[in-house]
Short mmCIF file of C-alpha atoms in Angstrom, two decimals:
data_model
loop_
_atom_site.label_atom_id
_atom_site.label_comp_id
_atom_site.label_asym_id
_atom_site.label_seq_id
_atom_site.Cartn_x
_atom_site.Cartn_y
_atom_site.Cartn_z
CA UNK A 1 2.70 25.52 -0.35
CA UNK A 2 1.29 26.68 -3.78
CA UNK A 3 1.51 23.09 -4.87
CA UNK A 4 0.85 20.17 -2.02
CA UNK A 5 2.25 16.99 -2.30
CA UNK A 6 -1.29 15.53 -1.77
CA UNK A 7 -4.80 16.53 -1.30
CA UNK A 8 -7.04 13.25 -0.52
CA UNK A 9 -9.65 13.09 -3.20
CA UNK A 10 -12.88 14.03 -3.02
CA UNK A 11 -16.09 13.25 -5.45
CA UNK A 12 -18.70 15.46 -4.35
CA UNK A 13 -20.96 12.85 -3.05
CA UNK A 14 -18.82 11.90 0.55
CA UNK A 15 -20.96 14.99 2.52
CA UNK A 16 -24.33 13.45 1.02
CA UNK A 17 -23.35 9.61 1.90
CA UNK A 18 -22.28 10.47 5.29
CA UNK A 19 -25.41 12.24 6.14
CA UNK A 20 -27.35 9.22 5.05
CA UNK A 21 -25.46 7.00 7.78
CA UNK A 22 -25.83 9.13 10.29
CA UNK A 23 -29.36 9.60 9.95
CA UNK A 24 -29.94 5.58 9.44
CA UNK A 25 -30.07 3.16 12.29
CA UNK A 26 -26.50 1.78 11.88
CA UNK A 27 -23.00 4.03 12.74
CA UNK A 28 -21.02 1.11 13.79
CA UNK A 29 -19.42 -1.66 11.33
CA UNK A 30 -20.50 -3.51 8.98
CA UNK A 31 -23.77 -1.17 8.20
CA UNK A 32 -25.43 -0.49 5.10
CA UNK A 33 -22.12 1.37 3.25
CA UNK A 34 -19.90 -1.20 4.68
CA UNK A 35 -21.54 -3.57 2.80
CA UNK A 36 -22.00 -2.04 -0.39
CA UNK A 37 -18.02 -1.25 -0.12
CA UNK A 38 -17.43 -5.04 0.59
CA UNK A 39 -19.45 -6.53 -2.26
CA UNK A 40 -17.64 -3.85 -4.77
CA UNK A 41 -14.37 -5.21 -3.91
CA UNK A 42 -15.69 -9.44 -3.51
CA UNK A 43 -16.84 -8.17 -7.54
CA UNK A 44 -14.22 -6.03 -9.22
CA UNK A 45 -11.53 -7.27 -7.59
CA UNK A 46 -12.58 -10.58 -7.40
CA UNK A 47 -11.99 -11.44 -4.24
CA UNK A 48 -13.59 -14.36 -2.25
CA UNK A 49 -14.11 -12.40 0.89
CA UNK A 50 -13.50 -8.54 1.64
CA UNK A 51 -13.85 -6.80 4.93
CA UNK A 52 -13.27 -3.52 5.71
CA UNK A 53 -11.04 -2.64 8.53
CA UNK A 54 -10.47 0.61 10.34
CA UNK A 55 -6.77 0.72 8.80
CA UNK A 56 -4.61 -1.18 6.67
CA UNK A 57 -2.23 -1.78 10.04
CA UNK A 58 -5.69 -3.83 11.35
CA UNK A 59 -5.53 -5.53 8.44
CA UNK A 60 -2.39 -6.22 8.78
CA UNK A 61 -2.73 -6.96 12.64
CA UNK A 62 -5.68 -9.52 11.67
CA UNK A 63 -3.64 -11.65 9.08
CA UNK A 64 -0.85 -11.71 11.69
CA UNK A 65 -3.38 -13.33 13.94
CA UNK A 66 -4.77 -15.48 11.01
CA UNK A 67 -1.77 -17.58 10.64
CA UNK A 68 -1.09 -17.74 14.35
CA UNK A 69 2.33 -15.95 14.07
CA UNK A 70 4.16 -17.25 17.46
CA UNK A 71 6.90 -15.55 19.44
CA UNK A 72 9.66 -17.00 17.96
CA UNK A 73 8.39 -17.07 14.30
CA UNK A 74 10.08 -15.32 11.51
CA UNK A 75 8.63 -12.90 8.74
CA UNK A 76 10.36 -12.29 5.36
CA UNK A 77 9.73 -8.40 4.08
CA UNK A 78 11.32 -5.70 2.63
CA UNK A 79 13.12 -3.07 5.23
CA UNK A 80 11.74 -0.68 2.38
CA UNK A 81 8.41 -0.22 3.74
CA UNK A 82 5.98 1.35 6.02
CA UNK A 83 6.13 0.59 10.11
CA UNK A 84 2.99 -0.83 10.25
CA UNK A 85 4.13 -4.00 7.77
CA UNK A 86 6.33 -4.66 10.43
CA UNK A 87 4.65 -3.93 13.38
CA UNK A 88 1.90 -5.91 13.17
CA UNK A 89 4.11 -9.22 13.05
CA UNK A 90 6.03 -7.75 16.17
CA UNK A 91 3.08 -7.58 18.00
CA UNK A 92 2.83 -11.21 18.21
CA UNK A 93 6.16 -11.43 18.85
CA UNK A 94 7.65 -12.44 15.50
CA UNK A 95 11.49 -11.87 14.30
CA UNK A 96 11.56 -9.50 10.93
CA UNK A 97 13.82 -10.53 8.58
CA UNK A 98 14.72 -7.98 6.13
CA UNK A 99 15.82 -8.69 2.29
CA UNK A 100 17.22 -6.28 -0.11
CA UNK A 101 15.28 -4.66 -2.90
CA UNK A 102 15.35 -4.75 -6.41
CA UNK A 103 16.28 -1.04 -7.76
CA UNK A 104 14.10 -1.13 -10.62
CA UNK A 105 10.90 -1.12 -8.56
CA UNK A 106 12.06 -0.74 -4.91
CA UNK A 107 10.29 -3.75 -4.22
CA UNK A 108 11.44 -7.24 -2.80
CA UNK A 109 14.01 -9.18 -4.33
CA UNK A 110 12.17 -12.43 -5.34
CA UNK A 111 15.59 -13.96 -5.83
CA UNK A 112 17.33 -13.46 -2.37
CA UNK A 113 14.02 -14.72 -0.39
CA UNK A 114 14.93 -18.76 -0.44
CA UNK A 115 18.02 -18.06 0.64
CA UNK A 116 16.56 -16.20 3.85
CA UNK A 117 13.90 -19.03 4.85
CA UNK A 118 15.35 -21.00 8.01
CA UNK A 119 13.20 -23.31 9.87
CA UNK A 120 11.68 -20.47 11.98
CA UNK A 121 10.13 -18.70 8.81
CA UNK A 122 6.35 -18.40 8.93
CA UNK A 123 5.11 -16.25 6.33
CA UNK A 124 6.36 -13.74 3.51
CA UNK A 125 5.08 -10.25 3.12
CA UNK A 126 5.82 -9.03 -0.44
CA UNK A 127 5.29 -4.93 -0.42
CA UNK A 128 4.17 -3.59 -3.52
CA UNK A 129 5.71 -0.71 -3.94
CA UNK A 130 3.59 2.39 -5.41
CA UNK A 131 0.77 0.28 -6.97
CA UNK A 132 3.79 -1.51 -8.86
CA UNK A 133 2.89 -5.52 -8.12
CA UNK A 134 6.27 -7.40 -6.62
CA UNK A 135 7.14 -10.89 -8.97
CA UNK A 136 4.42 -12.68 -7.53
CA UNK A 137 4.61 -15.87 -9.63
CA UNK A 138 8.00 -16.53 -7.83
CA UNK A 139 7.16 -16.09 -4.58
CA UNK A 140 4.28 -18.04 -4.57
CA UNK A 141 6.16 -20.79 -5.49
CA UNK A 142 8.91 -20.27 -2.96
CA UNK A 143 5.78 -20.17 0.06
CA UNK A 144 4.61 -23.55 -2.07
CA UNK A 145 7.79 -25.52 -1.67
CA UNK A 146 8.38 -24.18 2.16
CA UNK A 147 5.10 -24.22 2.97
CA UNK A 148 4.69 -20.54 4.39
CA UNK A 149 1.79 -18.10 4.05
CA UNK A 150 1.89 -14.86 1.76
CA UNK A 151 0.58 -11.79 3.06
CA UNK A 152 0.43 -9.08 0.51
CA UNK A 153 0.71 -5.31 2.12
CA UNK A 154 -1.42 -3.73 -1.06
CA UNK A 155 -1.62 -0.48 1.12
CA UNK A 156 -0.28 1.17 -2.40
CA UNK A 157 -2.36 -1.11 -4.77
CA UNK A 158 -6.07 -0.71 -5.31
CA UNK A 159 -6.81 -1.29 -9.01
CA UNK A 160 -3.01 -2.29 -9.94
CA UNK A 161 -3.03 -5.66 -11.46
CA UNK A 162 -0.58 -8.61 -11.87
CA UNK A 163 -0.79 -10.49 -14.53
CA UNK A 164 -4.19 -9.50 -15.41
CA UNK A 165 -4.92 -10.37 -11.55
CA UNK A 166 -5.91 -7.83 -8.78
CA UNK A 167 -3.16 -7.50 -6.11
CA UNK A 168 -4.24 -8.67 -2.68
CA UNK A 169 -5.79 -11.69 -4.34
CA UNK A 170 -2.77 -13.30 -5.26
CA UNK A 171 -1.00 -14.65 -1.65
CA UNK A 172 -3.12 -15.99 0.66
CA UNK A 173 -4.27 -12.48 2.62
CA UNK A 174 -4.24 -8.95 1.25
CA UNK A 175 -4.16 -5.69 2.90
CA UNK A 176 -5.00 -2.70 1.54
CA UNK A 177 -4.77 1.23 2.73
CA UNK A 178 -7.52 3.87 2.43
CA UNK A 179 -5.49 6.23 4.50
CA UNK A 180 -5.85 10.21 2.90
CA UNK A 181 -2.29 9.43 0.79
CA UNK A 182 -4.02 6.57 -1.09
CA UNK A 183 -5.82 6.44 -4.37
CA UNK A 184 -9.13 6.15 -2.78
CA UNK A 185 -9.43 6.97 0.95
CA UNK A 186 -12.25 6.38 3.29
CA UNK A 187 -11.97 10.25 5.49
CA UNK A 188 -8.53 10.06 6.36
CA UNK A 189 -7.75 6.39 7.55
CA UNK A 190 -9.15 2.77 6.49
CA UNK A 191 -8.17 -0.39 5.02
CA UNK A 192 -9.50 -3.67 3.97
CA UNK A 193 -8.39 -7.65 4.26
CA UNK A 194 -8.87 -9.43 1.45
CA UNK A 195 -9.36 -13.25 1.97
CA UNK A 196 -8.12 -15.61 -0.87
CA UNK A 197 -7.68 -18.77 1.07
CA UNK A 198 -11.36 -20.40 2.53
CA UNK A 199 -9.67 -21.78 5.35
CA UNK A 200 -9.44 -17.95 7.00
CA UNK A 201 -13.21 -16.77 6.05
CA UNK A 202 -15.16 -17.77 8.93
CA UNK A 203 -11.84 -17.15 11.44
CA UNK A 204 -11.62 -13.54 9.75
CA UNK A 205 -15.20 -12.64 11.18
CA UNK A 206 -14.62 -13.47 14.68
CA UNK A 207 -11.61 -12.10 15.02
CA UNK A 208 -12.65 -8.91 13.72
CA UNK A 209 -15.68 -9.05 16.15
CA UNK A 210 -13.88 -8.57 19.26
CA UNK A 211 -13.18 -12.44 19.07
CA UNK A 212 -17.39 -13.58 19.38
CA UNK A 213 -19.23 -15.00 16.30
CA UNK A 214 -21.82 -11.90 15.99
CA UNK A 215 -21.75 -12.13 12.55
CA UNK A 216 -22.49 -15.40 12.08
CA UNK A 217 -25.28 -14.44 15.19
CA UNK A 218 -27.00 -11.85 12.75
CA UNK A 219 -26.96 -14.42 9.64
CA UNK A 220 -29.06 -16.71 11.92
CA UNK A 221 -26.28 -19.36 12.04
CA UNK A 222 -26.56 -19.67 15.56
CA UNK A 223 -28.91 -18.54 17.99
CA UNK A 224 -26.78 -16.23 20.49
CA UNK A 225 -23.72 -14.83 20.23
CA UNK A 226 -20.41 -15.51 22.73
CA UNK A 227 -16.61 -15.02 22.78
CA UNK A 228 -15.38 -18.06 21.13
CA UNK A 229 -11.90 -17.11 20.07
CA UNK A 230 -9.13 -14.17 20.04
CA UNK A 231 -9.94 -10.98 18.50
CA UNK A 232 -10.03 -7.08 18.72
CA UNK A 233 -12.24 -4.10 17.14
CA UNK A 234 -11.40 -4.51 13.33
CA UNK A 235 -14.41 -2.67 12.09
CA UNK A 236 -14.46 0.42 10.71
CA UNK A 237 -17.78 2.92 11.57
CA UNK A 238 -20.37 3.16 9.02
CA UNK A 239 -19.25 7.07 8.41
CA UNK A 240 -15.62 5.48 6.70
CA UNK A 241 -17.44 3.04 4.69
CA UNK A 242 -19.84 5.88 3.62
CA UNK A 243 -17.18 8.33 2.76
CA UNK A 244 -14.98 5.19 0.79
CA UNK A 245 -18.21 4.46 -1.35
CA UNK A 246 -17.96 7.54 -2.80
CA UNK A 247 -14.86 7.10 -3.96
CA UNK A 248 -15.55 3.69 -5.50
CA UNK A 249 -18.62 5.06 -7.27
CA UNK A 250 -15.83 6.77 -9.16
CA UNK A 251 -13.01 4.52 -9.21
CA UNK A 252 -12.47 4.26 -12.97
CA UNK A 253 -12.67 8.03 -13.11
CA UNK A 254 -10.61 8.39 -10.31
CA UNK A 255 -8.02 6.14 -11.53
CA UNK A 256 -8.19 7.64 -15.36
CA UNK A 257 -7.19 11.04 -13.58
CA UNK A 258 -4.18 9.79 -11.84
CA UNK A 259 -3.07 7.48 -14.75
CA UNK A 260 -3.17 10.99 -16.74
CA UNK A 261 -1.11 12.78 -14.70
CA UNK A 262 1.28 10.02 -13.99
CA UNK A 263 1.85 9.87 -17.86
CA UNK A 264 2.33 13.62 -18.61
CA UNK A 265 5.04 13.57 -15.89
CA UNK A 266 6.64 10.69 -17.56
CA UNK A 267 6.84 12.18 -21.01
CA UNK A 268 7.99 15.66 -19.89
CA UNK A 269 10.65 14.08 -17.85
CA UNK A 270 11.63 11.68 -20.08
CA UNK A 271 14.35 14.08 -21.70
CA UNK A 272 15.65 14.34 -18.78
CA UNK A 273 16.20 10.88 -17.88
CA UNK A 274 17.45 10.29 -21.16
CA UNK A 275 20.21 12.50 -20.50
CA UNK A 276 20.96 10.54 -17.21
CA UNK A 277 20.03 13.16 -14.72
CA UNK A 278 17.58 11.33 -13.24
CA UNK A 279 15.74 7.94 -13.46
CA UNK A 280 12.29 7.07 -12.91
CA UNK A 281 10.30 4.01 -11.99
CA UNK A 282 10.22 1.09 -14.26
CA UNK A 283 7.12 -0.87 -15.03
CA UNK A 284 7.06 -4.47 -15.53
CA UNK A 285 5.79 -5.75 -18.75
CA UNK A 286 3.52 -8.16 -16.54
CA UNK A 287 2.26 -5.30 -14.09
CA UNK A 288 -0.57 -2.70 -14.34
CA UNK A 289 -0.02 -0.01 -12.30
CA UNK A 290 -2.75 2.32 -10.65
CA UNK A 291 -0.30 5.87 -10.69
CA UNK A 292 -0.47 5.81 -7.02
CA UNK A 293 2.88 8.08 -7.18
CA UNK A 294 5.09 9.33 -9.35
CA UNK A 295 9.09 9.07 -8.33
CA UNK A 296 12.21 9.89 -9.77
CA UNK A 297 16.06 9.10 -8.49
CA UNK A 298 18.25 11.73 -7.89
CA UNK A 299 22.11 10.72 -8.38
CA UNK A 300 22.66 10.60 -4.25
CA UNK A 301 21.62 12.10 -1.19
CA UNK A 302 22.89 15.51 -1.09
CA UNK A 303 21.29 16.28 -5.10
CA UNK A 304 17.84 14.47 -3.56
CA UNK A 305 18.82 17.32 -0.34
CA UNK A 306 19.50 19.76 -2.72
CA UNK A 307 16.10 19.52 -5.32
CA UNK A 308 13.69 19.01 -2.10
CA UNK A 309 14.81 22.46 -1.33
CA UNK A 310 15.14 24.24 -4.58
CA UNK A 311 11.51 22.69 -4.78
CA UNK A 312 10.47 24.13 -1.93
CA UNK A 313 12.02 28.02 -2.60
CA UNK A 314 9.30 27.81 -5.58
CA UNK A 315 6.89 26.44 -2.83
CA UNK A 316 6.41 22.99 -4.38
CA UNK A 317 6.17 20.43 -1.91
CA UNK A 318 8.19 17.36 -3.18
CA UNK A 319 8.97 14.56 -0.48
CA UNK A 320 11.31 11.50 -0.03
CA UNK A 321 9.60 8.39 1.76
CA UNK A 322 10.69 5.61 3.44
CA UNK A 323 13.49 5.30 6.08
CA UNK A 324 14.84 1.75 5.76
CA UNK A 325 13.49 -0.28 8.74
CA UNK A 326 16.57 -2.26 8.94
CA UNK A 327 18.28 1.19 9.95
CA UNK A 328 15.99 2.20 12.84
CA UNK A 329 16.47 1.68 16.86
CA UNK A 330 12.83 -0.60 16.52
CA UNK A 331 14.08 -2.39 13.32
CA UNK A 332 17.61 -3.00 14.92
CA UNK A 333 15.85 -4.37 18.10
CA UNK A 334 12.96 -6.92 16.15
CA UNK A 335 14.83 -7.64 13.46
CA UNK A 336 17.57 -8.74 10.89
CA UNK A 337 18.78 -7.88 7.69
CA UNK A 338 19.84 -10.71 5.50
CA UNK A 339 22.32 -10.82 3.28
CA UNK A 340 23.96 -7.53 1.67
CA UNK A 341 22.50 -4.10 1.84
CA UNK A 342 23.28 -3.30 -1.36
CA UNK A 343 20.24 -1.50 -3.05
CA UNK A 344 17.79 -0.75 0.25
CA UNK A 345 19.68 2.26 1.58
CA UNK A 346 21.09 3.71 -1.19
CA UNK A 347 18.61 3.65 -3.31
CA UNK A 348 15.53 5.18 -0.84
CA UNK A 349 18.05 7.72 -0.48
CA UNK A 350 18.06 8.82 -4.00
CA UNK A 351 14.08 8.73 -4.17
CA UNK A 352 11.99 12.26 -4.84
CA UNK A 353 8.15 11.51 -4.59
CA UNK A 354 6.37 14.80 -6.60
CA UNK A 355 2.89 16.02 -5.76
CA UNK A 356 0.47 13.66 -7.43
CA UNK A 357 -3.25 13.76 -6.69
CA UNK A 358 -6.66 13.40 -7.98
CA UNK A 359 -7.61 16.80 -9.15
CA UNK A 360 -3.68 18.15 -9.88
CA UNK A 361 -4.41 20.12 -12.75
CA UNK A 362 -2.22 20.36 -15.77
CA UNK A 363 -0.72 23.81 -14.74
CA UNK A 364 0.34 22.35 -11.23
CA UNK A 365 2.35 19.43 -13.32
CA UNK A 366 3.40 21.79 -15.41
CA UNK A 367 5.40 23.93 -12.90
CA UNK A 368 6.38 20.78 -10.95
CA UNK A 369 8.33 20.45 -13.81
CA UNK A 370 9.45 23.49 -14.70
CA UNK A 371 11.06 23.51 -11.23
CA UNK A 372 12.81 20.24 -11.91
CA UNK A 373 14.13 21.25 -14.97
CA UNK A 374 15.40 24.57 -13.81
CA UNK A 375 17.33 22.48 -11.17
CA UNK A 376 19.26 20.35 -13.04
CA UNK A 377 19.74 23.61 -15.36
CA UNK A 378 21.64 25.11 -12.83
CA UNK A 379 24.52 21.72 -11.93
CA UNK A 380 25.00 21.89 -15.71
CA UNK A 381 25.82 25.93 -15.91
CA UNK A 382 27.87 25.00 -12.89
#
């Protein structure tokens, strides 16, 4: 394609930063880079406690073990979402209980989650979708009164804020995605936990250690090191955390860039929404986004069918995203859908994601949407 829909984002300095791990004495994690990346996040985000993870599904997997999710135990998400938000609850053998979205920002409807807690309910994971933060304020108070944990899936949401707060700090875990797709990637895969609730710090550590208290080992807390609870490989190599940090050396560049290009989109195809061709994404007053994509909404399926492809003839690469989870063999199988279906499925089929990336140049937008106009050009000569 002439135009991708992504290229993960480069700085210049990844080649440099990755030669300087290899030729130091640490590749595995929590090295040198590891450490600078964890200490950027504990200070811009804030966050009380970062650690990097090889994936935002291990970060996911760890807070699932964190709050000692037990077969039986339900989870409250959006079926709008990746696998991976559900997977790593079904792993230790929770049921997924899926609530309908609201339209405006394809993310959890805060107002239909009360009604889905049953005695069985363990923990809500709010999704926010594409940087866009979910209404936090209410949910925290529903996990208050019910006494539940919030995990936050921020795999979209590095530098979007709520409320002048970072998202992932705002429930009581965070994860966060640094796969290629993502605003900041660390060489193709990676993620991060964020830990906003003391209680998990010390936990977090082991069980990202394969289950032993190394870390606490190599801070001279105790004088050997043994398996003293359940765990896996959570770490990430020091070549991730070296590629990442030279991303967040640039962050506010990065995210300048993106913001750009998110905005030109918006004005040029602002006309068109104001004819009622299309709608885009709407932006909470309270909410700082970080342009992690840029969506419109077709009127159904077979227009969304019909644009990917007249997108594609002028070899633009345009993409929808997210099958509902509800509607898959898995999702059928480890979960439930609450309540009515009324926005999930038909409005992910309406969804268009356009090519958005650090570096898209002006020129690329530019005959993005020339192609979108010329589309909707042709339904009204017809």
């Amino acid at each position: 394609m002439d135009i991708p829909f992504n290229q993960p984002p480069r700085t210049g300095f990844e080649e440099k930063y990755i030669a300087s791990a290899i030729n130091g004495e640490k590749l595995s994690g929590d090295g040198p880079f590891c450490k600078k990346c964890q200490n950027w996040f504990e200070s811009i985000l804030p966050a009380q406690k970062a650690l990097l993870t090889p994936s935002c599904t291990a970060a996911l997997e760890l807070a699932a073990v964190l709050i000692d999710i037990q077969p039986g135990d339900e989870v409250i998400m959006p079926s709008y979402t990746f696998v991976s938000t559900a997977n790593a609850f079904v792993l230790r053998g929770a049921k997924i209980v899926f609530v309908d979205i609201r339209p405006d920002t394809m993310n959890i409807d805060e107002n239909l989650i009360e009604e889905a807690v049953t005695p069985n309910t363990r923990a809500i994971v709010p999704v926010h979708y594409a940087g866009v933060a979910c209404e936090m304020d209410t949910i925290m108070d529903i996990a208050g009164h019910h006494n539940l944990y919030v995990v936050e899936d921020a795999a979209q949401g590095m530098m979007s804020n709520y409320k002048g707060r970072a998202l992932g700090t705002l429930g009581h875990l965070g994860a966060f995605s640094f796969h290629e797709t993502k605003n900041y990637t660390s060489g193709g895969e990676g993620g991060l936990m964020i830990i906003n609730d003391e209680r998990f710090a010390e936990r977090a550590e082991v069980i990202r250690e394969k289950g032993t208290n190394r870390s606490q080992f190599f801070r001279g807390m105790v004088d050997k090191y043994q398996w003293v609870d359940v765990g896996s490989s959570y770490l990430p190599s020091e070549l991730q955390a070296a590629y990442l940090w030279a991303q967040l050396e640039h962050a506010t560049q990065i995210n300048k860039a993106r913001l750009s290009a998110w905005e030109y989109y918006w004005e040029k195809l602002q006309p068109l929404a104001d004819e009622g061709c299309i709608d885009l994404a709407a932006i909470p007053e309270e909410c700082t986004h970080n342009a992690h994509m840029f969506y419109l909404k077709t009127s159904g399926l077979e227009d969304r069918m019909a644009l990917l492809d007249h997108l594609k003839n002028r070899d633009i690469l345009a993409v929808f995203h997210y099958v509902p989870l509800h509607t898959s063999k898995a999702g059928m199988a480890f979960g439930r859908f609450y309540g009515e279906d009324k926005f999930t499925t038909k409005e992910s089929e309406r969804l268009v994601r356009l090519p958005m990336f650090y570096g898209i140049s002006e020129l690329q937008q530019t005959q993005v949407i020339e192609g979108i106009l010329s589309f909707y050009q042709g339904i009204r000569k017809i």
